[in-house]
PDB file of C-alpha atoms in Angstrom:
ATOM      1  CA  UNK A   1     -26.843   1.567 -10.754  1.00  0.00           C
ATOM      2  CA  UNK A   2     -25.399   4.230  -8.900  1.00  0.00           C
ATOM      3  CA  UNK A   3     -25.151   4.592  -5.398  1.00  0.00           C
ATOM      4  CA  UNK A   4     -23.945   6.427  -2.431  1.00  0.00           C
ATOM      5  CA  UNK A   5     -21.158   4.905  -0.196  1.00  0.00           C
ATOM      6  CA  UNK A   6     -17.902   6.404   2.018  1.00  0.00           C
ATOM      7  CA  UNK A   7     -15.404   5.074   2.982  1.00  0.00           C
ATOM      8  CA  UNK A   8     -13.351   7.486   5.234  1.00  0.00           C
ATOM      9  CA  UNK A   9     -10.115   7.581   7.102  1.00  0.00           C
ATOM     10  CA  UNK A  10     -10.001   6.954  10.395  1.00  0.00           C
ATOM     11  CA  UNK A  11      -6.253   6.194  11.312  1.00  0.00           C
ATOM     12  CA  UNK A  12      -3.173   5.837  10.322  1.00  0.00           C
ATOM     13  CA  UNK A  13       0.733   4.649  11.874  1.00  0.00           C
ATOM     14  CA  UNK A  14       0.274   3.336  15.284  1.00  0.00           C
ATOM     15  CA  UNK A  15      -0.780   6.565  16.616  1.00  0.00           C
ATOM     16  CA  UNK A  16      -3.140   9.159  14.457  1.00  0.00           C
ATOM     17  CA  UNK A  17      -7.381   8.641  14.021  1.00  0.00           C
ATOM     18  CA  UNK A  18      -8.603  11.452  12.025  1.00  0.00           C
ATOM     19  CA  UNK A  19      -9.543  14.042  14.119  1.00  0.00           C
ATOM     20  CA  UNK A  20     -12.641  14.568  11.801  1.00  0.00           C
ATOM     21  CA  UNK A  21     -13.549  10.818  12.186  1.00  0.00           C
ATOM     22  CA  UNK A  22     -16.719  11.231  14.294  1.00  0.00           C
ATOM     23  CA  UNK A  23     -17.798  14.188  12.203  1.00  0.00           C
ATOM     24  CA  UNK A  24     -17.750  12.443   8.920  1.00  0.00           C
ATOM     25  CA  UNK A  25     -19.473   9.214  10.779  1.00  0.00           C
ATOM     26  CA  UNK A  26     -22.452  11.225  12.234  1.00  0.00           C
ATOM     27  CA  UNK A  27     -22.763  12.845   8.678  1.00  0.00           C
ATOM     28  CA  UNK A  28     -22.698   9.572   7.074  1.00  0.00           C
ATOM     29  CA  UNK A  29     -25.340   8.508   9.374  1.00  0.00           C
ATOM     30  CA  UNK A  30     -27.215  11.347   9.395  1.00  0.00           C
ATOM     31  CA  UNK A  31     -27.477  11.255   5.538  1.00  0.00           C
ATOM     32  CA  UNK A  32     -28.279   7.416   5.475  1.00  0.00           C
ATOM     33  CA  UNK A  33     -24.858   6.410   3.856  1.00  0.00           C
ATOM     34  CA  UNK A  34     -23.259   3.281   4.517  1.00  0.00           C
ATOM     35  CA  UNK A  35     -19.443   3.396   4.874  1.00  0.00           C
ATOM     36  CA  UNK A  36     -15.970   1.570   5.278  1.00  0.00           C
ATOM     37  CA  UNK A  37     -13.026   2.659   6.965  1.00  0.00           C
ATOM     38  CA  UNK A  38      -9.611   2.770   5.579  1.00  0.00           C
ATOM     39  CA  UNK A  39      -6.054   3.106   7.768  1.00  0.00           C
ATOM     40  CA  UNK A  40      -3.062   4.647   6.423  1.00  0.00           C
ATOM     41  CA  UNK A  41      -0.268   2.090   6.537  1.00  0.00           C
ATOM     42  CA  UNK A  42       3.474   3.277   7.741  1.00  0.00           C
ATOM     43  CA  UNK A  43       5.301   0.056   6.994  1.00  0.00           C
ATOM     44  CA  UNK A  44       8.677   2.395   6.312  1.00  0.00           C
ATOM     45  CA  UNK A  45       8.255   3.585  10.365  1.00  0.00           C
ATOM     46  CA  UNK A  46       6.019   0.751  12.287  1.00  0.00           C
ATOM     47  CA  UNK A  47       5.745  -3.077  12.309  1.00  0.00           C
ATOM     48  CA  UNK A  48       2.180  -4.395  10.943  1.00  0.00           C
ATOM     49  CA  UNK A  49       1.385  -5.935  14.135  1.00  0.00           C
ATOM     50  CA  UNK A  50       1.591  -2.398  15.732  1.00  0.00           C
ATOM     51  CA  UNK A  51      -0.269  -0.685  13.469  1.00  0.00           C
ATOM     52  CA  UNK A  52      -3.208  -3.779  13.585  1.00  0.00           C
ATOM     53  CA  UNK A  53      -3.357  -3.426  17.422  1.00  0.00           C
ATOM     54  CA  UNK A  54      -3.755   0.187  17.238  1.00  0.00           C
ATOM     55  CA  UNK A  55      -6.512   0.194  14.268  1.00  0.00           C
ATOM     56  CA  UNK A  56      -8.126  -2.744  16.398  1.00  0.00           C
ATOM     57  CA  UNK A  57      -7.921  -0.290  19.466  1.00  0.00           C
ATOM     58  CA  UNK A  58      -9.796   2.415  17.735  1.00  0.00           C
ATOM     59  CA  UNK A  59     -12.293   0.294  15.814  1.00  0.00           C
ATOM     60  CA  UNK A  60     -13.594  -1.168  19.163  1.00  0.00           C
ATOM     61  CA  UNK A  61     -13.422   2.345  21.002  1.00  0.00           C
ATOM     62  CA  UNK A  62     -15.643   3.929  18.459  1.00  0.00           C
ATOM     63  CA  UNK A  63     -17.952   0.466  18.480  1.00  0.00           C
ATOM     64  CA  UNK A  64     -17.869   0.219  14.893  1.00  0.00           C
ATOM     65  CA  UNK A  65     -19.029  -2.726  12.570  1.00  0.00           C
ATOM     66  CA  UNK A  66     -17.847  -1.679   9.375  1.00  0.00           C
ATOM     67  CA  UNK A  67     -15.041  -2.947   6.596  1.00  0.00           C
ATOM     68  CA  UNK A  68     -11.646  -2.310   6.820  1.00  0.00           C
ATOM     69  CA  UNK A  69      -9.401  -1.319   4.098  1.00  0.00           C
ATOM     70  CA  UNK A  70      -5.709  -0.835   4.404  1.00  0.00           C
ATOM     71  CA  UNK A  71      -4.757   1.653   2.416  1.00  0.00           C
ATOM     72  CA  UNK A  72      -0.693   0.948   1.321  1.00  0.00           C
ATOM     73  CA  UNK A  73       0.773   4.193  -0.628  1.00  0.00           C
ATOM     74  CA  UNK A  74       3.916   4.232   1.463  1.00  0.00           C
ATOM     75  CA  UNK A  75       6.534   1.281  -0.266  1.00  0.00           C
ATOM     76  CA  UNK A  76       8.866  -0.896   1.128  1.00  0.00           C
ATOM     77  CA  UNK A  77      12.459  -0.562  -1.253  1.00  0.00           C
ATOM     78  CA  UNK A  78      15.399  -2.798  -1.888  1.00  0.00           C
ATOM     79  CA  UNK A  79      18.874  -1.136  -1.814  1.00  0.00           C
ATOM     80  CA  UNK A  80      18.622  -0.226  -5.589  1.00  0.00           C
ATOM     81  CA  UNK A  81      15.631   2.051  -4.973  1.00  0.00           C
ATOM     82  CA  UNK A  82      13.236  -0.431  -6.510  1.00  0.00           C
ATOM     83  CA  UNK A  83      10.132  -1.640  -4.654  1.00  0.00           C
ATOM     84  CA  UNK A  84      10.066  -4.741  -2.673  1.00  0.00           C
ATOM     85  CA  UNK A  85       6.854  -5.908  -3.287  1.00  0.00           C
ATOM     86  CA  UNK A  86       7.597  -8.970  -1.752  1.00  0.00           C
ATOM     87  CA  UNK A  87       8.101  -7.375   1.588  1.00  0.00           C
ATOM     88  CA  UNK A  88       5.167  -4.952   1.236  1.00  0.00           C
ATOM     89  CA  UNK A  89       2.954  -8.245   0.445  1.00  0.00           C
ATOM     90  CA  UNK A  90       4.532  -9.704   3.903  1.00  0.00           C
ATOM     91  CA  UNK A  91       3.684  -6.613   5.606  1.00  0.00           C
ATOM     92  CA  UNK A  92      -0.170  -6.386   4.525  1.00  0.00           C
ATOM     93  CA  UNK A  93      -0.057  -9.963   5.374  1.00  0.00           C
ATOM     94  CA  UNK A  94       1.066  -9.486   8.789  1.00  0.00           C
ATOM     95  CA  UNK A  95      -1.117  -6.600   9.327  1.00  0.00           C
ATOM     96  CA  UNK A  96      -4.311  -9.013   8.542  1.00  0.00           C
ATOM     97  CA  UNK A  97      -3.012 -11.925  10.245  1.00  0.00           C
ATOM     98  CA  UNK A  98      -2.694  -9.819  13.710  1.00  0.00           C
ATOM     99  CA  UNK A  99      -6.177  -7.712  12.635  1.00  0.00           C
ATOM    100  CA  UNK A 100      -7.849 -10.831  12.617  1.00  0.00           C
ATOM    101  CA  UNK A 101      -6.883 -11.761  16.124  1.00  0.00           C
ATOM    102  CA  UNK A 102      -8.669  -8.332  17.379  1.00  0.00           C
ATOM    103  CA  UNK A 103     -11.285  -8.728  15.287  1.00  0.00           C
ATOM    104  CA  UNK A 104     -12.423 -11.949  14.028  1.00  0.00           C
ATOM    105  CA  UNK A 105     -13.910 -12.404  10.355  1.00  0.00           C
ATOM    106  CA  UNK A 106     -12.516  -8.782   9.176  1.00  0.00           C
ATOM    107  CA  UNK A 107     -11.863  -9.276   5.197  1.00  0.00           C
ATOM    108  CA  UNK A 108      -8.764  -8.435   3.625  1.00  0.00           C
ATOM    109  CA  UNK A 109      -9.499  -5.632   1.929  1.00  0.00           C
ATOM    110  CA  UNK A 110      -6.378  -3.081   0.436  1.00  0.00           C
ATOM    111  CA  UNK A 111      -6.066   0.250  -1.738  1.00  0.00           C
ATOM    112  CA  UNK A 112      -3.362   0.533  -3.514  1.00  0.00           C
ATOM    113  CA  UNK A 113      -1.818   1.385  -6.755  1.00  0.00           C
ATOM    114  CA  UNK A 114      -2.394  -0.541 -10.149  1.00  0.00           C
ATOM    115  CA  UNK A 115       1.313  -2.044 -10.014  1.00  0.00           C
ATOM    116  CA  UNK A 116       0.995  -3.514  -6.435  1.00  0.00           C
ATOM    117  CA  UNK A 117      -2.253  -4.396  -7.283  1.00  0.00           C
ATOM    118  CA  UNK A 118      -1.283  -6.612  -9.689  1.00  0.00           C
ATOM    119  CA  UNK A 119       1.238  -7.894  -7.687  1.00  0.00           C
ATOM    120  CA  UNK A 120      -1.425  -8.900  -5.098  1.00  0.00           C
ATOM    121  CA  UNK A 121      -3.533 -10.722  -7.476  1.00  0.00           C
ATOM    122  CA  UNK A 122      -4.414 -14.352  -6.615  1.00  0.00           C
ATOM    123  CA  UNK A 123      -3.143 -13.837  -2.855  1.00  0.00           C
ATOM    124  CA  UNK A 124      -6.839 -14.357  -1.152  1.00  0.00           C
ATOM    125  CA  UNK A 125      -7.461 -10.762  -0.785  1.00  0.00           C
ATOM    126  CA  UNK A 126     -11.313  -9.705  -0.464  1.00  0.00           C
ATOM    127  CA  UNK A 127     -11.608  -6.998  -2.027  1.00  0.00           C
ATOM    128  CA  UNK A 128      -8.968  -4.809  -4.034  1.00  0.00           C
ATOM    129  CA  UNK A 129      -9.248  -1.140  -4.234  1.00  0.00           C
ATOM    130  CA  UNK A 130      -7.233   1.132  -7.138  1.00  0.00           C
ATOM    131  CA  UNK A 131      -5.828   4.378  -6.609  1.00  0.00           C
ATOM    132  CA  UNK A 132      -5.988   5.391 -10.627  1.00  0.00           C
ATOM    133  CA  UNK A 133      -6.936   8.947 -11.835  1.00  0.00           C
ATOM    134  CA  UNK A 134      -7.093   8.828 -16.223  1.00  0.00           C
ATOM    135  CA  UNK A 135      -9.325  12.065 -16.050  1.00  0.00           C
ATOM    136  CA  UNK A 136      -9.711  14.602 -13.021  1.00  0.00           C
ATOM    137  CA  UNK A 137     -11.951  17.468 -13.905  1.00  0.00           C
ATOM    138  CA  UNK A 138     -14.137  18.915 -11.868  1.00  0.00           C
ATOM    139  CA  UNK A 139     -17.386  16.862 -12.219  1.00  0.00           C
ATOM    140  CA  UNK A 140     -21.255  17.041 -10.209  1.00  0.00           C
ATOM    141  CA  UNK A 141     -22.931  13.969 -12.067  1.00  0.00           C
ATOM    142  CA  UNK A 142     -21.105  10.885 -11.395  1.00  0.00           C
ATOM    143  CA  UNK A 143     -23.025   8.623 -13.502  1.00  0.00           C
ATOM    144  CA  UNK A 144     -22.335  11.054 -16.650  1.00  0.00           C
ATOM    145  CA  UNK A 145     -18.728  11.061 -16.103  1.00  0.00           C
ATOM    146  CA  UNK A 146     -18.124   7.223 -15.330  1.00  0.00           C
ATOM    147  CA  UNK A 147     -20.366   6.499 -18.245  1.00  0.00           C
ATOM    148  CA  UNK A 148     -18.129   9.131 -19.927  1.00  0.00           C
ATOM    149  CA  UNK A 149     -14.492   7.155 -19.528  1.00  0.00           C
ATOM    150  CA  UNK A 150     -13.137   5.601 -22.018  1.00  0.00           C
ATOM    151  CA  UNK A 151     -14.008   1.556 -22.057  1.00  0.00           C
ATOM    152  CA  UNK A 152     -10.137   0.576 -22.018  1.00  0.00           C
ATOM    153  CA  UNK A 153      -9.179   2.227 -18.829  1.00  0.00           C
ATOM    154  CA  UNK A 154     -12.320   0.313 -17.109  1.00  0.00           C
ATOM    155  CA  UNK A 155     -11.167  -2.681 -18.700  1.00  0.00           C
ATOM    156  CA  UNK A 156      -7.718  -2.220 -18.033  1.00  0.00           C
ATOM    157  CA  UNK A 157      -8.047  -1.511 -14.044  1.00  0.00           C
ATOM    158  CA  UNK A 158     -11.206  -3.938 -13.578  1.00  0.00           C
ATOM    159  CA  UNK A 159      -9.050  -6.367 -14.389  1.00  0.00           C
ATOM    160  CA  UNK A 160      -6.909  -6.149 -11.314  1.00  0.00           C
ATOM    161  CA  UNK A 161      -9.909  -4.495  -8.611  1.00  0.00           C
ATOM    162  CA  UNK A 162     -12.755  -4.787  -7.370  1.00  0.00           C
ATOM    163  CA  UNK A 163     -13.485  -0.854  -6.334  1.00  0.00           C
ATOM    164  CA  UNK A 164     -11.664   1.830  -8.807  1.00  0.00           C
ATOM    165  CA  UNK A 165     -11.404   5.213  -7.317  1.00  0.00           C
ATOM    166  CA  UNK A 166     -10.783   7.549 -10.609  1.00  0.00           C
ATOM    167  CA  UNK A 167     -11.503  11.021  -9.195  1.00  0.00           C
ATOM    168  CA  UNK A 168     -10.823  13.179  -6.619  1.00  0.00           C
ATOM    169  CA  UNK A 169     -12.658  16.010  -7.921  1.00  0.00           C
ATOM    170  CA  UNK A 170     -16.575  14.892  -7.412  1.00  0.00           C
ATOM    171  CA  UNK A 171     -18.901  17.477  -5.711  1.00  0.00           C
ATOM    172  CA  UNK A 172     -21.720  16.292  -3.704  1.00  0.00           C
ATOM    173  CA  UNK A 173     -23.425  19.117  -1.286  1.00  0.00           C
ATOM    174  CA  UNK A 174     -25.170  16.711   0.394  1.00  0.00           C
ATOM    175  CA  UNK A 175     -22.082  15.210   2.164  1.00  0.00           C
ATOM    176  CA  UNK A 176     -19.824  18.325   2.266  1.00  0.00           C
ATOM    177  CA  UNK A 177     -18.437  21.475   0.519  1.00  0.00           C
ATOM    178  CA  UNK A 178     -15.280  20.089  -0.533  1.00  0.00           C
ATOM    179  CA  UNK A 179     -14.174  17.528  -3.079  1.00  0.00           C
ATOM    180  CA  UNK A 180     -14.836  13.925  -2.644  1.00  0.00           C
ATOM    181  CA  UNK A 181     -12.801  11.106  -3.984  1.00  0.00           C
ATOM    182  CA  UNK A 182     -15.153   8.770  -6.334  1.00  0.00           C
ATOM    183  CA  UNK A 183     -15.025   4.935  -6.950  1.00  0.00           C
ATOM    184  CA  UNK A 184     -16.819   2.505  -9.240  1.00  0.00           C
ATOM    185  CA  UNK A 185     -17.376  -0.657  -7.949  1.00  0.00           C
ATOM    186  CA  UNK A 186     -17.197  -3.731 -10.131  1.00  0.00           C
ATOM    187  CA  UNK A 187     -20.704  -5.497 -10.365  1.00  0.00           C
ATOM    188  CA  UNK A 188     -20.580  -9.345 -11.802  1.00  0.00           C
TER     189      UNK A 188
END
């Protein structure tokens, strides 16, 4: 079944909300579409317990009641250049840890990318989200072009996430005249 659902930015570091935030929310709501937020973690610049008191800050400002997803793109590295995932994993744990002080019963929900994903797996997260694009053409019927994928790229990433976003090229008029990242969501 297909089905409408954003989940938009709202901040990121220990100072930046979107300054579109409260556009995109009254258009969500206007339209009827449930949504998430996601923040945009810094762990290179700010400690996680920053960046949790600042997302907790915003969340309660704007009285929201939605998810939370931390979105992690930016890497820790060792000396050699190589990720730490280790570290990263400590950070995103310290980020939930102090969240969860600020707002009680929040999930831990992350976005990330397939390898840190993986990395992640059996560490009581709620819900993973994957940043993985096989195909990104330009595309109006969702349900066409999911159905469309090859099967061993949905088995391949299911196996590591719960929500796969696979496009950034989706059109829907009815939430704006730009391009829309897309997600499947994994239904047991």
């Amino acid at each position: 079944t297909v089905g409408d659902y954003f989940i938009m930015k709202m901040t990121e570091g220990n100072g930046y909300c979107s300054q579109r935030f409260d556009e995109k929310k009254m258009l969500a709501d206007s339209v009827g579409l449930d949504f998430s937020i996601y923040h945009f973690a810094r762990p290179n610049r700010n400690l996680p317990e920053a960046e949790a008191d600042y997302v907790a800050k915003m969340y309660k400002k704007k009285n929201l009641k939605c998810d939370i997803f931390l979105d992690f793109e930016e890497y820790i590295s060792l000396n050699n250049g190589n990720i730490d995932y280790e570290a990263c994993a400590e950070w995103c744990e310290r980020f939930f840890i102090r969240l969860r002080k600020k707002i009680p019963n929040v999930d831990k929900k992350i976005y990330s990318s397939y390898t840190f994903l993986t990395y992640l797996q059996g560490k009581s997260y709620a819900t993973l989200w994957l940043a993985a694009y096989p195909y990104n053409g330009n595309f109006v019927d969702f349900e066409a072009f999911y159905n469309g994928l090859p099967a061993k790229y949905k088995e391949k990433y299911f196996e590591v996430c719960d929500i796969w976003q696979f496009s950034s090229k989706y059109k829907n008029v009815k939430i704006c005249d730009g391009y829309l990242d897309i997600n499947a969501k994994k239904i047991n």
